[in-house]
PDB file of C-alpha atoms in Angstrom:
ATOM      1  CA  MET A 256     121.979-145.063 125.118  1.00  0.00           C
ATOM      2  CA  MET A 257     120.098-148.357 124.933  1.00  0.00           C
ATOM      3  CA  PRO A 258     118.231-148.994 121.662  1.00  0.00           C
ATOM      4  CA  THR A 259     114.498-148.297 122.024  1.00  0.00           C
ATOM      5  CA  ASN A 260     113.556-151.770 120.754  1.00  0.00           C
ATOM      6  CA  LEU A 261     115.179-153.456 123.779  1.00  0.00           C
ATOM      7  CA  TYR A 262     113.279-154.059 126.999  1.00  0.00           C
ATOM      8  CA  LYS A 263     115.040-152.840 130.145  1.00  0.00           C
ATOM      9  CA  THR A 264     115.641-155.601 132.679  1.00  0.00           C
ATOM     10  CA  ILE A 265     116.848-155.672 136.288  1.00  0.00           C
ATOM     11  CA  VAL A 266     118.134-158.885 137.893  1.00  0.00           C
ATOM     12  CA  VAL A 267     117.858-159.259 141.686  1.00  0.00           C
ATOM     13  CA  GLU A 268     119.989-162.051 143.140  1.00  0.00           C
ATOM     14  CA  ASP A 269     122.250-162.064 146.203  1.00  0.00           C
ATOM     15  CA  GLU A 270     124.569-164.812 144.887  1.00  0.00           C
ATOM     16  CA  PHE A 271     127.075-163.002 142.638  1.00  0.00           C
ATOM     17  CA  LEU A 272     128.017-165.902 140.379  1.00  0.00           C
ATOM     18  CA  LEU A 273     124.409-166.936 139.852  1.00  0.00           C
ATOM     19  CA  CYS A 274     123.464-163.339 139.098  1.00  0.00           C
ATOM     20  CA  GLU A 275     126.223-163.060 136.492  1.00  0.00           C
ATOM     21  CA  ASN A 276     125.146-166.370 134.989  1.00  0.00           C
ATOM     22  CA  VAL A 277     121.531-165.217 134.632  1.00  0.00           C
ATOM     23  CA  VAL A 278     122.626-161.928 133.045  1.00  0.00           C
ATOM     24  CA  GLU A 279     124.773-163.779 130.495  1.00  0.00           C
ATOM     25  CA  LYS A 280     121.936-166.117 129.612  1.00  0.00           C
ATOM     26  CA  ILE A 281     119.447-163.273 129.208  1.00  0.00           C
ATOM     27  CA  HIS A 282     121.692-161.698 126.593  1.00  0.00           C
ATOM     28  CA  ALA A 283     122.487-165.070 125.015  1.00  0.00           C
ATOM     29  CA  ALA A 284     118.767-165.780 124.607  1.00  0.00           C
ATOM     30  CA  ASN A 285     118.610-162.793 122.214  1.00  0.00           C
ATOM     31  CA  MET A 286     114.991-161.969 123.065  1.00  0.00           C
ATOM     32  CA  ASN A 287     115.331-158.168 123.045  1.00  0.00           C
ATOM     33  CA  PHE A 288     115.965-157.876 126.787  1.00  0.00           C
ATOM     34  CA  GLN A 289     118.888-155.764 128.034  1.00  0.00           C
ATOM     35  CA  VAL A 290     120.035-155.993 131.666  1.00  0.00           C
ATOM     36  CA  ILE A 291     120.590-152.406 132.810  1.00  0.00           C
ATOM     37  CA  ALA A 292     121.257-153.101 136.498  1.00  0.00           C
ATOM     38  CA  THR A 293     121.567-155.810 139.143  1.00  0.00           C
ATOM     39  CA  ALA A 294     120.866-155.793 142.878  1.00  0.00           C
ATOM     40  CA  GLU A 295     121.625-158.063 145.835  1.00  0.00           C
ATOM     41  CA  ASP A 296     118.417-157.377 147.772  1.00  0.00           C
ATOM     42  CA  GLY A 297     114.871-156.161 147.205  1.00  0.00           C
ATOM     43  CA  GLU A 298     115.363-152.773 148.824  1.00  0.00           C
ATOM     44  CA  THR A 299     118.239-151.849 146.524  1.00  0.00           C
ATOM     45  CA  ALA A 300     116.287-153.256 143.586  1.00  0.00           C
ATOM     46  CA  LEU A 301     113.298-151.051 144.406  1.00  0.00           C
ATOM     47  CA  GLN A 302     115.508-147.963 144.316  1.00  0.00           C
ATOM     48  CA  LEU A 303     116.863-148.996 140.910  1.00  0.00           C
ATOM     49  CA  ILE A 304     113.345-149.712 139.665  1.00  0.00           C
ATOM     50  CA  GLU A 305     112.157-146.262 140.736  1.00  0.00           C
ATOM     51  CA  LYS A 306     115.099-144.735 138.864  1.00  0.00           C
ATOM     52  CA  HIS A 307     115.070-146.771 135.636  1.00  0.00           C
ATOM     53  CA  LEU A 308     111.454-148.021 135.333  1.00  0.00           C
ATOM     54  CA  PRO A 309     112.362-151.322 133.637  1.00  0.00           C
ATOM     55  CA  GLN A 310     109.881-153.499 131.774  1.00  0.00           C
ATOM     56  CA  LEU A 311     111.094-156.737 133.419  1.00  0.00           C
ATOM     57  CA  VAL A 312     112.386-157.687 136.871  1.00  0.00           C
ATOM     58  CA  ILE A 313     113.876-161.136 137.447  1.00  0.00           C
ATOM     59  CA  THR A 314     114.206-161.818 141.165  1.00  0.00           C
ATOM     60  CA  ASP A 315     115.293-164.451 143.638  1.00  0.00           C
ATOM     61  CA  ILE A 316     113.022-165.226 146.611  1.00  0.00           C
ATOM     62  CA  LYS A 317     115.280-165.475 149.650  1.00  0.00           C
ATOM     63  CA  MET A 318     117.399-162.337 150.014  1.00  0.00           C
ATOM     64  CA  PRO A 319     118.509-160.051 152.860  1.00  0.00           C
ATOM     65  CA  ILE A 320     116.791-156.792 153.904  1.00  0.00           C
ATOM     66  CA  MET A 321     113.781-157.158 151.559  1.00  0.00           C
ATOM     67  CA  ASP A 322     113.016-160.583 150.112  1.00  0.00           C
ATOM     68  CA  GLY A 323     111.591-161.394 146.701  1.00  0.00           C
ATOM     69  CA  LEU A 324     107.993-161.712 147.896  1.00  0.00           C
ATOM     70  CA  GLU A 325     107.999-158.234 149.443  1.00  0.00           C
ATOM     71  CA  LEU A 326     109.561-156.848 146.274  1.00  0.00           C
ATOM     72  CA  CYS A 327     106.856-158.507 144.151  1.00  0.00           C
ATOM     73  CA  LYS A 328     104.207-157.011 146.429  1.00  0.00           C
ATOM     74  CA  GLU A 329     105.647-153.521 145.999  1.00  0.00           C
ATOM     75  CA  LEU A 330     105.839-153.899 142.216  1.00  0.00           C
ATOM     76  CA  TYR A 331     102.283-155.227 142.038  1.00  0.00           C
ATOM     77  CA  SER A 332     101.037-152.222 144.001  1.00  0.00           C
ATOM     78  CA  PHE A 333     102.963-149.427 142.317  1.00  0.00           C
ATOM     79  CA  TYR A 334     104.401-150.750 139.055  1.00  0.00           C
ATOM     80  CA  PRO A 335     101.778-153.213 137.772  1.00  0.00           C
ATOM     81  CA  SER A 336     103.006-152.899 134.184  1.00  0.00           C
ATOM     82  CA  ILE A 337     106.416-154.336 135.093  1.00  0.00           C
ATOM     83  CA  GLN A 338     106.679-158.049 134.293  1.00  0.00           C
ATOM     84  CA  ILE A 339     108.093-160.261 137.070  1.00  0.00           C
ATOM     85  CA  LEU A 340     109.956-163.551 136.672  1.00  0.00           C
ATOM     86  CA  ILE A 341     111.029-165.480 139.771  1.00  0.00           C
ATOM     87  CA  ILE A 342     114.080-167.725 140.150  1.00  0.00           C
ATOM     88  CA  SER A 343     114.171-170.010 143.176  1.00  0.00           C
ATOM     89  CA  GLY A 344     115.686-173.140 144.625  1.00  0.00           C
ATOM     90  CA  TYR A 345     113.658-176.342 144.622  1.00  0.00           C
ATOM     91  CA  ASN A 346     112.895-176.078 148.348  1.00  0.00           C
ATOM     92  CA  GLU A 347     111.637-172.504 147.832  1.00  0.00           C
ATOM     93  CA  PHE A 348     109.207-173.317 145.038  1.00  0.00           C
ATOM     94  CA  ASN A 349     106.084-173.455 147.225  1.00  0.00           C
ATOM     95  CA  LEU A 350     107.092-170.108 148.672  1.00  0.00           C
ATOM     96  CA  ALA A 351     107.588-168.706 145.193  1.00  0.00           C
ATOM     97  CA  GLN A 352     104.110-169.790 144.151  1.00  0.00           C
ATOM     98  CA  ARG A 353     102.650-167.433 146.742  1.00  0.00           C
ATOM     99  CA  ALA A 354     103.770-164.629 144.460  1.00  0.00           C
ATOM    100  CA  ILE A 355     101.107-165.592 141.904  1.00  0.00           C
ATOM    101  CA  GLU A 356      98.747-163.136 143.616  1.00  0.00           C
ATOM    102  CA  TYR A 357     101.276-160.403 142.772  1.00  0.00           C
ATOM    103  CA  GLY A 358     101.054-161.024 139.042  1.00  0.00           C
ATOM    104  CA  VAL A 359     104.283-162.988 138.614  1.00  0.00           C
ATOM    105  CA  LYS A 360     104.599-164.243 135.038  1.00  0.00           C
ATOM    106  CA  GLY A 361     106.675-167.350 135.666  1.00  0.00           C
ATOM    107  CA  PHE A 362     109.056-169.365 137.836  1.00  0.00           C
ATOM    108  CA  LEU A 363     112.464-170.792 137.018  1.00  0.00           C
ATOM    109  CA  LEU A 364     114.271-173.321 139.207  1.00  0.00           C
ATOM    110  CA  LYS A 365     117.967-172.931 139.959  1.00  0.00           C
ATOM    111  CA  PRO A 366     120.243-173.558 138.188  1.00  0.00           C
ATOM    112  CA  VAL A 367     118.541-171.631 135.380  1.00  0.00           C
ATOM    113  CA  SER A 368     118.889-173.283 131.974  1.00  0.00           C
ATOM    114  CA  LEU A 369     119.172-171.185 128.814  1.00  0.00           C
ATOM    115  CA  GLU A 370     116.349-173.126 127.171  1.00  0.00           C
ATOM    116  CA  LYS A 371     113.816-172.521 129.958  1.00  0.00           C
ATOM    117  CA  LEU A 372     114.893-168.910 130.391  1.00  0.00           C
ATOM    118  CA  ALA A 373     114.492-168.267 126.655  1.00  0.00           C
ATOM    119  CA  SER A 374     111.026-169.829 126.721  1.00  0.00           C
ATOM    120  CA  ALA A 375     109.941-167.631 129.646  1.00  0.00           C
ATOM    121  CA  LEU A 376     111.388-164.499 128.041  1.00  0.00           C
ATOM    122  CA  SER A 377     109.604-165.288 124.781  1.00  0.00           C
ATOM    123  CA  LYS A 378     106.220-165.298 126.542  1.00  0.00           C
ATOM    124  CA  ILE A 379     107.009-162.085 128.398  1.00  0.00           C
ATOM    125  CA  ARG A 380     108.171-160.423 125.194  1.00  0.00           C
ATOM    126  CA  ILE A 381     104.840-161.230 123.523  1.00  0.00           C
ATOM    127  CA  SER A 382     103.019-159.615 126.454  1.00  0.00           C
ATOM    128  CA  LEU A 383     105.245-156.519 126.380  1.00  0.00           C
ATOM    129  CA  ASP A 384     104.928-156.168 122.601  1.00  0.00           C
ATOM    130  CA  SER A 385     101.150-156.281 123.011  1.00  0.00           C
ATOM    131  CA  GLN A 386     101.270-153.611 125.719  1.00  0.00           C
ATOM    132  CA  LYS A 387     103.404-151.377 123.517  1.00  0.00           C
ATOM    133  CA  GLU A 388     100.991-151.666 120.593  1.00  0.00           C
ATOM    134  CA  LYS A 389      98.011-150.955 122.820  1.00  0.00           C
ATOM    135  CA  VAL A 390      99.589-147.810 124.266  1.00  0.00           C
ATOM    136  CA  ALA A 391     100.702-146.596 120.855  1.00  0.00           C
ATOM    137  CA  SER A 392      97.201-146.931 119.430  1.00  0.00           C
ATOM    138  CA  SER A 393      95.321-145.112 122.176  1.00  0.00           C
ATOM    139  CA  VAL A 394      96.308-141.743 123.627  1.00  0.00           C
ATOM    140  CA  PRO A 395      93.927-140.784 126.490  1.00  0.00           C
ATOM    141  CA  GLU A 396      91.851-137.652 125.974  1.00  0.00           C
ATOM    142  CA  ASN A 397      93.054-136.536 129.430  1.00  0.00           C
ATOM    143  CA  LEU A 398      96.545-136.283 128.016  1.00  0.00           C
ATOM    144  CA  LYS A 399      95.426-133.545 125.655  1.00  0.00           C
ATOM    145  CA  SER A 400      93.947-131.284 128.321  1.00  0.00           C
ATOM    146  CA  MET A 401      95.988-131.871 131.509  1.00  0.00           C
ATOM    147  CA  THR A 402      99.479-130.511 132.039  1.00  0.00           C
ATOM    148  CA  LYS A 403     102.128-132.724 133.637  1.00  0.00           C
ATOM    149  CA  GLU A 404     101.954-130.599 136.773  1.00  0.00           C
ATOM    150  CA  GLN A 405      98.186-131.133 136.969  1.00  0.00           C
ATOM    151  CA  ILE A 406      98.631-134.885 136.542  1.00  0.00           C
ATOM    152  CA  ALA A 407     101.226-135.025 139.348  1.00  0.00           C
ATOM    153  CA  ASN A 408      99.005-132.897 141.607  1.00  0.00           C
ATOM    154  CA  SER A 409      96.064-135.212 140.923  1.00  0.00           C
ATOM    155  CA  VAL A 410      98.144-138.239 141.936  1.00  0.00           C
ATOM    156  CA  GLU A 411      99.271-136.475 145.100  1.00  0.00           C
ATOM    157  CA  GLN A 412      95.718-135.465 146.005  1.00  0.00           C
ATOM    158  CA  TYR A 413      94.478-139.020 145.520  1.00  0.00           C
ATOM    159  CA  LEU A 414      97.227-140.335 147.787  1.00  0.00           C
ATOM    160  CA  LYS A 415      96.406-137.751 150.471  1.00  0.00           C
ATOM    161  CA  GLU A 416      92.741-138.720 150.430  1.00  0.00           C
ATOM    162  CA  ASN A 417      93.236-142.484 150.371  1.00  0.00           C
ATOM    163  CA  PHE A 418      96.555-143.318 152.065  1.00  0.00           C
ATOM    164  CA  THR A 419      94.872-145.173 154.949  1.00  0.00           C
ATOM    165  CA  GLN A 420      93.289-147.585 152.458  1.00  0.00           C
ATOM    166  CA  GLN A 421      94.862-150.454 150.508  1.00  0.00           C
ATOM    167  CA  ILE A 422      95.487-148.510 147.312  1.00  0.00           C
ATOM    168  CA  THR A 423      97.743-149.237 144.355  1.00  0.00           C
ATOM    169  CA  LEU A 424      99.083-147.230 141.454  1.00  0.00           C
ATOM    170  CA  GLY A 425      96.674-149.277 139.355  1.00  0.00           C
ATOM    171  CA  ASP A 426      93.756-147.765 141.290  1.00  0.00           C
ATOM    172  CA  ILE A 427      95.039-144.259 140.570  1.00  0.00           C
ATOM    173  CA  SER A 428      95.572-145.232 136.943  1.00  0.00           C
ATOM    174  CA  LYS A 429      91.925-146.248 136.585  1.00  0.00           C
ATOM    175  CA  LYS A 430      90.779-143.081 138.335  1.00  0.00           C
ATOM    176  CA  LEU A 431      92.816-140.655 136.193  1.00  0.00           C
ATOM    177  CA  GLY A 432      92.913-142.541 132.896  1.00  0.00           C
ATOM    178  CA  PHE A 433      96.694-142.855 132.475  1.00  0.00           C
ATOM    179  CA  SER A 434      98.964-145.898 132.518  1.00  0.00           C
ATOM    180  CA  PRO A 435     100.617-146.680 135.899  1.00  0.00           C
ATOM    181  CA  ASP A 436     104.139-146.306 134.496  1.00  0.00           C
ATOM    182  CA  TYR A 437     103.291-142.946 132.923  1.00  0.00           C
ATOM    183  CA  LEU A 438     101.840-141.651 136.200  1.00  0.00           C
ATOM    184  CA  SER A 439     104.896-142.801 138.138  1.00  0.00           C
ATOM    185  CA  HIS A 440     107.261-141.190 135.632  1.00  0.00           C
ATOM    186  CA  ILE A 441     105.393-137.864 135.566  1.00  0.00           C
ATOM    187  CA  TYR A 442     105.021-137.720 139.353  1.00  0.00           C
ATOM    188  CA  LYS A 443     108.695-138.350 139.939  1.00  0.00           C
ATOM    189  CA  LYS A 444     109.691-135.692 137.392  1.00  0.00           C
ATOM    190  CA  GLN A 445     107.388-133.102 138.912  1.00  0.00           C
ATOM    191  CA  LYS A 446     107.790-133.889 142.610  1.00  0.00           C
ATOM    192  CA  ASN A 447     111.369-135.255 142.770  1.00  0.00           C
ATOM    193  CA  CYS A 448     109.994-138.256 144.604  1.00  0.00           C
ATOM    194  CA  SER A 449     108.295-141.483 143.599  1.00  0.00           C
ATOM    195  CA  PRO A 450     104.602-142.034 144.455  1.00  0.00           C
ATOM    196  CA  ILE A 451     105.495-144.945 146.711  1.00  0.00           C
ATOM    197  CA  LYS A 452     107.906-142.821 148.765  1.00  0.00           C
ATOM    198  CA  TYR A 453     105.287-140.093 149.169  1.00  0.00           C
ATOM    199  CA  LEU A 454     102.657-142.652 150.181  1.00  0.00           C
ATOM    200  CA  THR A 455     105.049-144.177 152.727  1.00  0.00           C
ATOM    201  CA  ALA A 456     105.764-140.714 154.188  1.00  0.00           C
ATOM    202  CA  LEU A 457     102.028-139.999 154.525  1.00  0.00           C
ATOM    203  CA  ARG A 458     101.414-143.295 156.270  1.00  0.00           C
ATOM    204  CA  ILE A 459     104.366-143.123 158.648  1.00  0.00           C
ATOM    205  CA  ASN A 460     103.633-139.514 159.628  1.00  0.00           C
ATOM    206  CA  HIS A 461     100.045-140.513 160.365  1.00  0.00           C
ATOM    207  CA  ALA A 462     101.253-143.471 162.423  1.00  0.00           C
ATOM    208  CA  LYS A 463     103.578-141.210 164.420  1.00  0.00           C
ATOM    209  CA  HIS A 464     100.674-138.869 165.131  1.00  0.00           C
ATOM    210  CA  LEU A 465      98.534-141.765 166.385  1.00  0.00           C
ATOM    211  CA  LEU A 466     101.328-143.190 168.535  1.00  0.00           C
ATOM    212  CA  LEU A 467     102.025-139.847 170.194  1.00  0.00           C
ATOM    213  CA  ASN A 468      98.440-138.743 170.701  1.00  0.00           C
ATOM    214  CA  HIS A 469      96.477-141.950 171.234  1.00  0.00           C
ATOM    215  CA  SER A 470      98.316-144.088 173.767  1.00  0.00           C
ATOM    216  CA  ASP A 471      95.269-146.347 174.111  1.00  0.00           C
ATOM    217  CA  LEU A 472      95.813-147.764 170.608  1.00  0.00           C
ATOM    218  CA  ASP A 473      97.884-150.916 170.214  1.00  0.00           C
ATOM    219  CA  ILE A 474     100.556-151.193 167.517  1.00  0.00           C
ATOM    220  CA  GLU A 475      98.436-153.424 165.271  1.00  0.00           C
ATOM    221  CA  SER A 476      95.575-150.890 165.319  1.00  0.00           C
ATOM    222  CA  VAL A 477      97.931-148.016 164.531  1.00  0.00           C
ATOM    223  CA  GLY A 478      99.328-149.928 161.561  1.00  0.00           C
ATOM    224  CA  LEU A 479      95.866-150.797 160.282  1.00  0.00           C
ATOM    225  CA  MET A 480      94.689-147.185 160.580  1.00  0.00           C
ATOM    226  CA  SER A 481      97.807-146.036 158.732  1.00  0.00           C
ATOM    227  CA  GLY A 482      97.392-148.325 155.734  1.00  0.00           C
ATOM    228  CA  TYR A 483      99.430-151.311 156.966  1.00  0.00           C
ATOM    229  CA  PRO A 484      97.203-154.329 157.745  1.00  0.00           C
ATOM    230  CA  ASP A 485     100.278-156.520 158.325  1.00  0.00           C
ATOM    231  CA  PRO A 486     101.732-155.492 161.732  1.00  0.00           C
ATOM    232  CA  VAL A 487     105.107-157.118 161.037  1.00  0.00           C
ATOM    233  CA  TYR A 488     105.514-155.245 157.771  1.00  0.00           C
ATOM    234  CA  PHE A 489     104.298-152.033 159.450  1.00  0.00           C
ATOM    235  CA  SER A 490     106.970-152.328 162.152  1.00  0.00           C
ATOM    236  CA  LYS A 491     109.644-153.014 159.549  1.00  0.00           C
ATOM    237  CA  VAL A 492     108.716-149.967 157.449  1.00  0.00           C
ATOM    238  CA  PHE A 493     108.369-147.753 160.525  1.00  0.00           C
ATOM    239  CA  LYS A 494     111.818-148.788 161.774  1.00  0.00           C
ATOM    240  CA  LYS A 495     113.336-148.074 158.375  1.00  0.00           C
ATOM    241  CA  GLN A 496     111.784-144.612 158.199  1.00  0.00           C
ATOM    242  CA  THR A 497     112.284-143.437 161.801  1.00  0.00           C
ATOM    243  CA  GLY A 498     115.101-145.540 163.238  1.00  0.00           C
ATOM    244  CA  LEU A 499     112.793-146.924 165.925  1.00  0.00           C
ATOM    245  CA  TYR A 500     110.159-149.613 166.140  1.00  0.00           C
ATOM    246  CA  PRO A 501     106.607-148.323 166.796  1.00  0.00           C
ATOM    247  CA  SER A 502     106.688-149.626 170.370  1.00  0.00           C
ATOM    248  CA  GLN A 503     109.888-147.647 171.039  1.00  0.00           C
ATOM    249  CA  PHE A 504     108.532-144.516 169.412  1.00  0.00           C
ATOM    250  CA  SER A 505     105.317-144.663 171.431  1.00  0.00           C
ATOM    251  CA  LYS A 506     107.365-144.620 174.653  1.00  0.00           C
ATOM    252  CA  GLY A 507     108.668-141.178 173.709  1.00  0.00           C
ATOM    253  CA  LYS A 508     112.263-142.107 172.898  1.00  0.00           C
ATOM    254  CA  ASP A 509     114.133-139.640 170.737  1.00  0.00           C
ATOM    255  CA  ILE A 510     114.580-140.597 167.117  1.00  0.00           C
ATOM    256  CA  GLU A 511     118.216-140.918 166.202  1.00  0.00           C
TER     257      GLU A 511
END
């Protein structure tokens, strides 16, 4: 078991040697970060994040299946307490800067030097130490009166009522008075599913209903009404969940 004073870290990089190099340097920096897993793409990383709930994710930008920007967007929406550090090539730096709106804490250019990595980790460690102290000093009153089942049910009800809107786990956190990571952990324990997976299921099922029963709606409108304002991202998620693109599904083709 990992010592409790170490911060869990996941590295996401599709180049094996570079990934190994970053992992070695994280441990060499001796900043209380322990790499517990690595991934070659954002989708795999998201599964590991849902399982381990790390405090830090270090990710590349250009990767297959789900790139670093999409991963940052997902973390910002559903795991806002997780710190994000981006590594990118020089020609990707402008792209990486777009992730600022997703709360990214820093950028490192490849090849990553130990000195710059240690400096970035030092700043993140200060932030995480501060978070830990804040949580330790304030236990919400809600925690004393609500059971874990009630908390999970409250999260589920909020998602049911608001899934067509642009909601985040941070919004639910403010509504219920618990930290985002705590809500995610409790929900997964009680429901055997992460909040983000449940939200995705709600949205895709609603989209399927609209596609089958409202043929006058275009794909962009269906996505928007289902909580996906970006039609490209909507199509990608729909294809992943059903095996078909929305346009194929709306034509009545059987799902494989």
